[in-house]
Amino acid sequence: MNFSDLFTSVQAWIFEVIVQPLVFQIGLGEFVEDAFHGVEWFLMGVCELLVLYMVLRPLEALIPVHKITDRSARWNDFIYTALHRLGIFSVAIFLLLDPLLDSLTAELHLQGLNPFNLENIWPTMLDYPVLLFCIYLLVLDFFDYWYHRAEHQFNWWWALHSLHHSQRNMNLWSDNRNHLFDDILRDIYMGLIAIAIGVQPGQYVTLVVVSRMLQSLQHANVRIHFGRIGEYLLVSPRYHRTHHAIGVGHETHGKGSIGGHNFAVLFPIWDVLFGSALFLQEYSMTGIRDQLVAPEGRSRDYGRGFFSQQWLGIKRLFGRDGPEEQARPHQETR
């Protein structure tokens, strides 16, 4: 039995023995097909976590950029990753949006309008599934670049996204250290783009998994780069570490400004084309400037645990973390 057969067998067993009876028990039988896709998503997440731990964790031990000084912060990042990878947020939103957009498309057809679909540009593209997959990945990454850049451009959005940048001990689990509200916004945005260009649910799952695995590598605490040419082709841990660098990664015009460099999610070409690329040779220390010791010896608190981080993100969003609330005596993590 190969891996695909084993995966399918396990998925069918979990669905038939656990999930399907539960769905009917709570009166949600109309969502039974979506529940089946949810089991697939859950198992894909389990496989992701295992692969990441078996591949990236040894590399972090062999060629680390820095010594982990706050192991509890790394465990907290793992909680984010487990919730994100084992959950069904992305696919659930995709499956919710799909029928809504189908209805909208039908209405537009009645009005004589044909919505854009990537496959309409080149109908024979369906004969080349690998090429089609790569094109979808490239298009989605283009829109993801602009979403990421917007997170750094608007104060309210940075108030949420700054949680992601507040990790001083960046590691393989740090990719999913995000505010849940920001994650929901991104999943809706990416789901809409994917449906609009013709991505099918099965394709979307694979596209998301490939992207997430690469992003976990980017955040890993490893001294890895892709060489003079490779750095322009795929975002490396060193390239993305510059994006997380104190000051450089989140300030374009000096202290206190917003912006930064290296917003590309997968392909640096977008940074090169739109003037946000910065190719540094060193592996920078990560974090946000206002976490550092201020002249008065105080720094902004981004929280240590999951719930405090989410709550402080909401307070930043509404401007309620003023100096008297946001500041605390600065202590180096040990």
mmCIF file of C-alpha atoms in Angstrom:
data_model
loop_
_atom_site.group_PDB
_atom_site.id
_atom_site.type_symbol
_atom_site.label_atom_id
_atom_site.label_comp_id
_atom_site.label_asym_id
_atom_site.label_seq_id
_atom_site.Cartn_x
_atom_site.Cartn_y
_atom_site.Cartn_z
ATOM 1 C CA MET A 1 0.000 0.000 0.000
ATOM 2 C CA ASN A 2 1.485 3.371 -1.039
ATOM 3 C CA PHE A 3 1.125 6.648 0.857
ATOM 4 C CA SER A 4 -1.827 7.849 -1.237
ATOM 5 C CA ASP A 5 -3.802 4.672 -0.544
ATOM 6 C CA LEU A 6 -2.957 4.801 3.161
ATOM 7 C CA PHE A 7 -3.990 8.460 3.350
ATOM 8 C CA THR A 8 -7.303 7.736 1.623
ATOM 9 C CA SER A 9 -7.992 4.758 3.891
ATOM 10 C CA VAL A 10 -7.310 6.744 7.056
ATOM 11 C CA GLN A 11 -9.428 9.630 5.796
ATOM 12 C CA ALA A 12 -12.344 7.293 5.029
ATOM 13 C CA TRP A 13 -12.074 5.585 8.435
ATOM 14 C CA ILE A 14 -12.029 8.861 10.413
ATOM 15 C CA PHE A 15 -14.927 10.208 8.387
ATOM 16 C CA GLU A 16 -17.126 7.111 8.593
ATOM 17 C CA VAL A 17 -16.435 6.221 12.223
ATOM 18 C CA ILE A 18 -16.135 9.633 13.868
ATOM 19 C CA VAL A 19 -17.043 12.639 11.728
ATOM 20 C CA GLN A 20 -20.078 11.517 9.737
ATOM 21 C CA PRO A 21 -22.049 10.202 12.746
ATOM 22 C CA LEU A 22 -21.224 13.390 14.657
ATOM 23 C CA VAL A 23 -22.372 15.615 11.768
ATOM 24 C CA PHE A 24 -25.747 13.859 11.588
ATOM 25 C CA GLN A 25 -26.023 13.755 15.382
ATOM 26 C CA ILE A 26 -25.856 17.563 15.620
ATOM 27 C CA GLY A 27 -28.249 18.024 12.685
ATOM 28 C CA LEU A 28 -25.807 19.319 10.072
ATOM 29 C CA GLY A 29 -26.276 16.587 7.484
ATOM 30 C CA GLU A 30 -26.313 19.066 4.611
ATOM 31 C CA PHE A 31 -22.636 19.781 5.327
ATOM 32 C CA VAL A 32 -21.522 16.153 5.224
ATOM 33 C CA GLU A 33 -19.560 16.619 1.969
ATOM 34 C CA ASP A 34 -17.767 19.648 3.407
ATOM 35 C CA ALA A 35 -16.984 17.595 6.511
ATOM 36 C CA PHE A 36 -15.317 14.969 4.316
ATOM 37 C CA HIS A 37 -13.055 17.671 2.830
ATOM 38 C CA GLY A 38 -12.412 18.873 6.379
ATOM 39 C CA VAL A 39 -11.033 15.453 7.335
ATOM 40 C CA GLU A 40 -8.694 15.617 4.338
ATOM 41 C CA TRP A 41 -7.517 19.058 5.449
ATOM 42 C CA PHE A 42 -6.934 17.805 8.999
ATOM 43 C CA LEU A 43 -4.847 14.850 7.814
ATOM 44 C CA MET A 44 -2.838 17.070 5.476
ATOM 45 C CA GLY A 45 -2.104 19.285 8.479
ATOM 46 C CA VAL A 46 -0.926 16.313 10.533
ATOM 47 C CA CYS A 47 1.413 15.289 7.711
ATOM 48 C CA GLU A 48 2.723 18.854 7.443
ATOM 49 C CA LEU A 49 3.536 19.033 11.151
ATOM 50 C CA LEU A 50 5.372 15.714 11.049
ATOM 51 C CA VAL A 51 7.408 16.635 7.964
ATOM 52 C CA LEU A 52 8.288 20.072 9.337
ATOM 53 C CA TYR A 53 9.446 18.615 12.639
ATOM 54 C CA MET A 54 11.474 15.806 11.064
ATOM 55 C CA VAL A 55 13.181 18.021 8.470
ATOM 56 C CA LEU A 56 13.451 21.558 9.843
ATOM 57 C CA ARG A 57 13.918 20.841 13.540
ATOM 58 C CA PRO A 58 17.216 18.927 12.992
ATOM 59 C CA LEU A 59 18.413 21.697 10.678
ATOM 60 C CA GLU A 60 17.682 24.292 13.360
ATOM 61 C CA ALA A 61 19.848 22.271 15.744
ATOM 62 C CA LEU A 62 22.684 21.855 13.210
ATOM 63 C CA ILE A 63 22.888 25.303 11.584
ATOM 64 C CA PRO A 64 20.997 27.802 13.769
ATOM 65 C CA VAL A 65 21.172 31.546 13.210
ATOM 66 C CA HIS A 66 20.915 32.203 16.926
ATOM 67 C CA LYS A 67 20.399 30.373 20.185
ATOM 68 C CA ILE A 68 16.760 30.139 21.256
ATOM 69 C CA THR A 69 16.550 32.250 24.413
ATOM 70 C CA ASP A 70 12.818 31.869 25.037
ATOM 71 C CA ARG A 71 11.614 28.305 24.561
ATOM 72 C CA SER A 72 8.114 29.130 25.802
ATOM 73 C CA ALA A 73 7.763 31.606 22.916
ATOM 74 C CA ARG A 74 8.627 28.807 20.477
ATOM 75 C CA TRP A 75 6.039 26.522 22.067
ATOM 76 C CA ASN A 76 3.510 29.332 21.755
ATOM 77 C CA ASP A 77 4.281 29.557 18.029
ATOM 78 C CA PHE A 78 3.655 25.814 17.770
ATOM 79 C CA ILE A 79 0.144 26.357 19.192
ATOM 80 C CA TYR A 80 -0.548 28.842 16.391
ATOM 81 C CA THR A 81 0.784 26.398 13.804
ATOM 82 C CA ALA A 82 -1.242 23.468 15.131
ATOM 83 C CA LEU A 83 -4.439 25.521 15.232
ATOM 84 C CA HIS A 84 -3.849 26.782 11.707
ATOM 85 C CA ARG A 85 -2.614 23.599 10.050
ATOM 86 C CA LEU A 86 -5.053 21.218 11.745
ATOM 87 C CA GLY A 87 -7.996 23.588 11.405
ATOM 88 C CA ILE A 88 -10.101 24.087 8.292
ATOM 89 C CA PHE A 89 -10.291 27.892 8.152
ATOM 90 C CA SER A 90 -8.887 28.304 4.645
ATOM 91 C CA VAL A 91 -10.880 25.482 3.057
ATOM 92 C CA ALA A 92 -14.062 26.268 5.012
ATOM 93 C CA ILE A 93 -13.990 29.842 3.763
ATOM 94 C CA PHE A 94 -13.209 28.649 0.231
ATOM 95 C CA LEU A 95 -16.135 26.197 0.286
ATOM 96 C CA LEU A 96 -18.446 28.871 1.700
ATOM 97 C CA LEU A 97 -17.471 31.407 -0.947
ATOM 98 C CA ASP A 98 -17.641 28.942 -3.866
ATOM 99 C CA PRO A 99 -21.457 28.541 -4.008
ATOM 100 C CA LEU A 100 -21.947 32.262 -3.391
ATOM 101 C CA LEU A 101 -19.735 33.134 -6.352
ATOM 102 C CA ASP A 102 -21.417 30.439 -8.458
ATOM 103 C CA SER A 103 -24.737 32.182 -7.856
ATOM 104 C CA LEU A 104 -23.195 35.536 -8.730
ATOM 105 C CA THR A 105 -21.668 34.059 -11.910
ATOM 106 C CA ALA A 106 -25.030 32.629 -12.979
ATOM 107 C CA GLU A 107 -26.650 36.017 -12.464
ATOM 108 C CA LEU A 108 -23.939 37.731 -14.510
ATOM 109 C CA HIS A 109 -24.454 35.188 -17.308
ATOM 110 C CA LEU A 110 -28.149 36.081 -17.367
ATOM 111 C CA GLN A 111 -27.084 39.711 -17.814
ATOM 112 C CA GLY A 112 -24.784 38.751 -20.693
ATOM 113 C CA LEU A 113 -21.563 39.182 -18.726
ATOM 114 C CA ASN A 114 -18.847 36.518 -18.544
ATOM 115 C CA PRO A 115 -16.632 36.738 -15.426
ATOM 116 C CA PHE A 116 -12.882 36.403 -15.837
ATOM 117 C CA ASN A 117 -11.389 32.925 -15.609
ATOM 118 C CA LEU A 118 -7.690 32.221 -16.055
ATOM 119 C CA GLU A 119 -8.359 29.100 -18.129
ATOM 120 C CA ASN A 120 -10.315 31.158 -20.677
ATOM 121 C CA ILE A 121 -7.090 32.874 -21.727
ATOM 122 C CA TRP A 122 -5.555 29.584 -22.824
ATOM 123 C CA PRO A 123 -8.178 26.797 -23.040
ATOM 124 C CA THR A 124 -5.600 24.059 -23.699
ATOM 125 C CA MET A 125 -3.965 24.883 -20.361
ATOM 126 C CA LEU A 126 -6.044 22.065 -18.849
ATOM 127 C CA ASP A 127 -3.918 19.611 -20.821
ATOM 128 C CA TYR A 128 -0.846 20.643 -18.789
ATOM 129 C CA PRO A 129 -1.816 20.249 -15.103
ATOM 130 C CA VAL A 130 1.678 20.918 -13.727
ATOM 131 C CA LEU A 131 1.977 24.128 -15.746
ATOM 132 C CA LEU A 132 -1.533 25.160 -14.685
ATOM 133 C CA PHE A 133 -0.625 24.537 -11.038
ATOM 134 C CA CYS A 134 2.508 26.702 -11.353
ATOM 135 C CA ILE A 135 0.538 29.508 -13.008
ATOM 136 C CA TYR A 136 -2.076 29.416 -10.259
ATOM 137 C CA LEU A 137 0.702 29.509 -7.652
ATOM 138 C CA LEU A 138 2.344 32.491 -9.350
ATOM 139 C CA VAL A 139 -0.914 34.448 -9.693
ATOM 140 C CA LEU A 140 -1.977 33.786 -6.108
ATOM 141 C CA ASP A 141 1.481 34.794 -4.890
ATOM 142 C CA PHE A 142 1.210 38.093 -6.786
ATOM 143 C CA PHE A 143 -1.978 38.969 -4.928
ATOM 144 C CA ASP A 144 -0.532 37.681 -1.663
ATOM 145 C CA TYR A 145 2.409 40.074 -2.114
ATOM 146 C CA TRP A 146 0.050 43.050 -2.249
ATOM 147 C CA TYR A 147 -1.940 41.813 0.718
ATOM 148 C CA HIS A 148 1.265 41.489 2.742
ATOM 149 C CA ARG A 149 2.465 44.894 1.624
ATOM 150 C CA ALA A 150 -0.863 46.427 2.687
ATOM 151 C CA GLU A 151 -0.419 44.918 6.161
ATOM 152 C CA HIS A 152 2.683 47.084 6.481
ATOM 153 C CA GLN A 153 1.200 50.177 4.826
ATOM 154 C CA PHE A 154 -1.843 50.998 6.959
ATOM 155 C CA ASN A 155 -1.565 51.665 10.689
ATOM 156 C CA TRP A 156 -4.674 49.683 11.632
ATOM 157 C CA TRP A 157 -3.500 46.670 9.654
ATOM 158 C CA TRP A 158 0.024 46.868 11.054
ATOM 159 C CA ALA A 159 -1.547 46.905 14.524
ATOM 160 C CA LEU A 160 -2.646 43.325 13.822
ATOM 161 C CA HIS A 161 0.256 42.117 11.680
ATOM 162 C CA SER A 162 2.878 43.412 14.111
ATOM 163 C CA LEU A 163 2.135 40.375 16.287
ATOM 164 C CA HIS A 164 3.746 38.247 13.576
ATOM 165 C CA HIS A 165 6.889 40.408 13.658
ATOM 166 C CA SER A 166 7.158 40.507 17.450
ATOM 167 C CA GLN A 167 8.885 37.100 17.667
ATOM 168 C CA ARG A 168 12.500 37.742 18.723
ATOM 169 C CA ASN A 169 13.265 33.997 18.531
ATOM 170 C CA MET A 170 12.035 33.243 15.011
ATOM 171 C CA ASN A 171 11.689 29.511 14.340
ATOM 172 C CA LEU A 172 10.039 26.940 12.072
ATOM 173 C CA TRP A 173 6.644 27.458 13.777
ATOM 174 C CA SER A 174 6.635 31.265 13.492
ATOM 175 C CA ASP A 175 4.865 31.486 10.124
ATOM 176 C CA ASN A 176 1.413 31.098 11.700
ATOM 177 C CA ARG A 177 1.990 33.495 14.595
ATOM 178 C CA ASN A 178 -0.740 35.853 13.401
ATOM 179 C CA HIS A 179 -3.767 37.619 14.760
ATOM 180 C CA LEU A 180 -6.858 35.515 14.046
ATOM 181 C CA PHE A 181 -8.750 38.483 12.590
ATOM 182 C CA ASP A 182 -5.917 39.099 10.137
ATOM 183 C CA ASP A 183 -5.897 35.389 9.219
ATOM 184 C CA ILE A 184 -9.633 35.462 8.485
ATOM 185 C CA LEU A 185 -9.265 38.548 6.279
ATOM 186 C CA ARG A 186 -6.441 36.917 4.341
ATOM 187 C CA ASP A 187 -8.288 33.616 3.908
ATOM 188 C CA ILE A 188 -11.342 35.420 2.514
ATOM 189 C CA TYR A 189 -9.167 37.512 0.190
ATOM 190 C CA MET A 190 -7.147 34.555 -1.110
ATOM 191 C CA GLY A 191 -10.250 32.380 -1.412
ATOM 192 C CA LEU A 192 -11.979 34.997 -3.552
ATOM 193 C CA ILE A 193 -8.934 35.365 -5.806
ATOM 194 C CA ALA A 194 -8.579 31.587 -6.182
ATOM 195 C CA ILE A 195 -12.234 31.108 -7.118
ATOM 196 C CA ALA A 196 -12.154 34.075 -9.485
ATOM 197 C CA ILE A 197 -9.274 32.610 -11.503
ATOM 198 C CA GLY A 198 -10.856 29.153 -11.659
ATOM 199 C CA VAL A 199 -9.063 27.151 -8.944
ATOM 200 C CA GLN A 200 -10.947 24.000 -7.937
ATOM 201 C CA PRO A 201 -11.239 22.940 -4.241
ATOM 202 C CA GLY A 202 -8.820 20.008 -4.626
ATOM 203 C CA GLN A 203 -6.284 22.238 -6.348
ATOM 204 C CA TYR A 204 -6.678 24.901 -3.684
ATOM 205 C CA VAL A 205 -5.790 22.492 -0.883
ATOM 206 C CA THR A 206 -2.559 21.509 -2.664
ATOM 207 C CA LEU A 207 -1.670 25.124 -3.487
ATOM 208 C CA VAL A 208 -2.131 26.167 0.134
ATOM 209 C CA VAL A 209 -0.086 23.238 1.473
ATOM 210 C CA VAL A 210 2.843 23.925 -0.895
ATOM 211 C CA SER A 211 2.823 27.610 0.012
ATOM 212 C CA ARG A 212 2.654 26.934 3.753
ATOM 213 C CA MET A 213 5.517 24.441 3.713
ATOM 214 C CA LEU A 214 7.759 26.923 1.910
ATOM 215 C CA GLN A 215 6.805 29.681 4.337
ATOM 216 C CA SER A 216 7.683 27.465 7.304
ATOM 217 C CA LEU A 217 11.150 27.009 5.799
ATOM 218 C CA GLN A 218 11.468 30.790 5.383
ATOM 219 C CA HIS A 219 10.832 31.373 9.078
ATOM 220 C CA ALA A 220 13.068 28.581 10.339
ATOM 221 C CA ASN A 221 16.078 29.430 12.501
ATOM 222 C CA VAL A 222 18.544 28.127 9.914
ATOM 223 C CA ARG A 223 21.558 29.592 8.100
ATOM 224 C CA ILE A 224 20.278 28.835 4.601
ATOM 225 C CA HIS A 225 20.281 30.926 1.449
ATOM 226 C CA PHE A 226 19.806 29.964 -2.205
ATOM 227 C CA GLY A 227 22.879 31.568 -3.777
ATOM 228 C CA ARG A 228 23.324 34.588 -6.010
ATOM 229 C CA ILE A 229 20.743 33.472 -8.573
ATOM 230 C CA GLY A 230 18.469 31.389 -6.355
ATOM 231 C CA GLU A 231 17.803 34.321 -4.035
ATOM 232 C CA TYR A 232 15.982 35.984 -6.949
ATOM 233 C CA LEU A 233 13.913 32.884 -7.714
ATOM 234 C CA LEU A 234 12.521 31.760 -4.349
ATOM 235 C CA VAL A 235 12.260 33.441 -0.955
ATOM 236 C CA SER A 236 14.958 31.946 1.271
ATOM 237 C CA PRO A 237 15.264 31.962 5.080
ATOM 238 C CA ARG A 238 17.944 34.673 4.824
ATOM 239 C CA TYR A 239 15.887 36.836 2.454
ATOM 240 C CA HIS A 240 12.775 36.586 4.618
ATOM 241 C CA ARG A 241 14.773 37.114 7.788
ATOM 242 C CA THR A 242 15.630 40.568 6.436
ATOM 243 C CA HIS A 243 11.894 41.228 6.287
ATOM 244 C CA HIS A 244 11.724 40.422 10.010
ATOM 245 C CA ALA A 245 14.851 42.452 10.822
ATOM 246 C CA ILE A 246 14.445 45.092 13.520
ATOM 247 C CA GLY A 247 13.715 48.403 11.802
ATOM 248 C CA VAL A 248 14.700 47.283 8.297
ATOM 249 C CA GLY A 249 11.832 44.861 7.848
ATOM 250 C CA HIS A 250 9.007 47.081 9.053
ATOM 251 C CA GLU A 251 10.177 50.657 8.508
ATOM 252 C CA THR A 252 10.825 52.231 5.106
ATOM 253 C CA HIS A 253 11.679 55.790 6.063
ATOM 254 C CA GLY A 254 13.396 55.369 9.402
ATOM 255 C CA LYS A 255 12.349 55.032 13.017
ATOM 256 C CA GLY A 256 8.615 55.141 13.590
ATOM 257 C CA SER A 257 7.604 54.860 9.925
ATOM 258 C CA ILE A 258 5.678 51.985 8.428
ATOM 259 C CA GLY A 259 6.526 49.888 5.379
ATOM 260 C CA GLY A 260 9.699 47.831 5.094
ATOM 261 C CA HIS A 261 11.260 45.459 2.580
ATOM 262 C CA ASN A 262 10.984 41.915 1.189
ATOM 263 C CA PHE A 263 7.198 41.483 1.230
ATOM 264 C CA ALA A 264 7.257 38.611 -1.285
ATOM 265 C CA VAL A 265 5.621 35.473 0.074
ATOM 266 C CA LEU A 266 7.171 32.933 -2.324
ATOM 267 C CA PHE A 267 8.769 34.674 -5.310
ATOM 268 C CA PRO A 268 11.144 37.660 -4.826
ATOM 269 C CA ILE A 269 10.389 38.841 -8.369
ATOM 270 C CA TRP A 270 7.518 40.939 -6.992
ATOM 271 C CA ASP A 271 9.854 42.797 -4.632
ATOM 272 C CA VAL A 272 12.293 43.352 -7.491
ATOM 273 C CA LEU A 273 9.603 44.635 -9.868
ATOM 274 C CA PHE A 274 7.950 46.937 -7.338
ATOM 275 C CA GLY A 275 11.065 48.275 -5.611
ATOM 276 C CA SER A 276 10.810 46.620 -2.193
ATOM 277 C CA ALA A 277 13.664 44.089 -2.476
ATOM 278 C CA LEU A 278 16.663 44.258 -0.148
ATOM 279 C CA PHE A 279 19.309 41.560 -0.517
ATOM 280 C CA LEU A 280 21.447 41.557 2.629
ATOM 281 C CA GLN A 281 24.215 39.049 3.174
ATOM 282 C CA GLU A 282 23.875 38.827 6.943
ATOM 283 C CA TYR A 283 21.277 37.039 9.055
ATOM 284 C CA SER A 284 19.581 39.828 10.984
ATOM 285 C CA MET A 285 18.160 39.789 14.488
ATOM 286 C CA THR A 286 14.383 39.874 14.402
ATOM 287 C CA GLY A 287 11.660 41.810 16.179
ATOM 288 C CA ILE A 288 10.094 45.281 16.262
ATOM 289 C CA ARG A 289 11.888 48.451 17.242
ATOM 290 C CA ASP A 290 9.416 49.393 19.983
ATOM 291 C CA GLN A 291 10.179 46.103 21.754
ATOM 292 C CA LEU A 292 13.676 47.415 22.436
ATOM 293 C CA VAL A 293 14.677 49.438 25.479
ATOM 294 C CA ALA A 294 13.401 52.992 25.116
ATOM 295 C CA PRO A 295 15.203 55.960 26.745
ATOM 296 C CA GLU A 296 12.846 55.661 29.696
ATOM 297 C CA GLY A 297 13.640 51.954 29.973
ATOM 298 C CA ARG A 298 10.247 50.720 28.828
ATOM 299 C CA SER A 299 9.050 48.846 25.746
ATOM 300 C CA ARG A 300 5.804 47.758 24.098
ATOM 301 C CA ASP A 301 4.268 44.530 25.287
ATOM 302 C CA TYR A 302 3.013 42.198 22.538
ATOM 303 C CA GLY A 303 2.056 39.469 24.977
ATOM 304 C CA ARG A 304 3.591 36.123 25.814
ATOM 305 C CA GLY A 305 0.681 33.711 25.507
ATOM 306 C CA PHE A 306 -1.876 33.093 22.779
ATOM 307 C CA PHE A 307 -4.798 34.863 24.459
ATOM 308 C CA SER A 308 -2.813 37.873 25.669
ATOM 309 C CA GLN A 309 -1.338 38.327 22.177
ATOM 310 C CA GLN A 310 -4.781 38.241 20.588
ATOM 311 C CA TRP A 311 -6.208 40.669 23.141
ATOM 312 C CA LEU A 312 -3.332 43.135 22.829
ATOM 313 C CA GLY A 313 -3.742 43.017 19.026
ATOM 314 C CA ILE A 314 -7.370 44.113 19.390
ATOM 315 C CA LYS A 315 -6.300 46.927 21.723
ATOM 316 C CA ARG A 316 -3.677 48.099 19.227
ATOM 317 C CA LEU A 317 -6.282 47.951 16.436
ATOM 318 C CA PHE A 318 -8.544 50.374 18.318
ATOM 319 C CA GLY A 319 -5.686 52.493 19.617
ATOM 320 C CA ARG A 320 -6.288 51.498 23.229
ATOM 321 C CA ASP A 321 -2.732 50.506 24.103
ATOM 322 C CA GLY A 322 -1.554 53.980 25.012
ATOM 323 C CA PRO A 323 1.797 54.614 26.745
ATOM 324 C CA GLU A 324 0.344 53.949 30.157
ATOM 325 C CA GLU A 325 -0.983 50.564 28.987
ATOM 326 C CA GLN A 326 1.467 49.417 26.332
ATOM 327 C CA ALA A 327 4.702 50.039 28.210
ATOM 328 C CA ARG A 328 6.285 47.739 30.721
ATOM 329 C CA PRO A 329 9.771 47.452 32.201
ATOM 330 C CA HIS A 330 11.973 45.880 29.546
ATOM 331 C CA GLN A 331 13.408 42.489 30.400
ATOM 332 C CA GLU A 332 15.634 40.388 28.228
ATOM 333 C CA THR A 333 14.282 36.888 27.704
ATOM 334 C CA ARG A 334 16.400 34.156 29.194
#
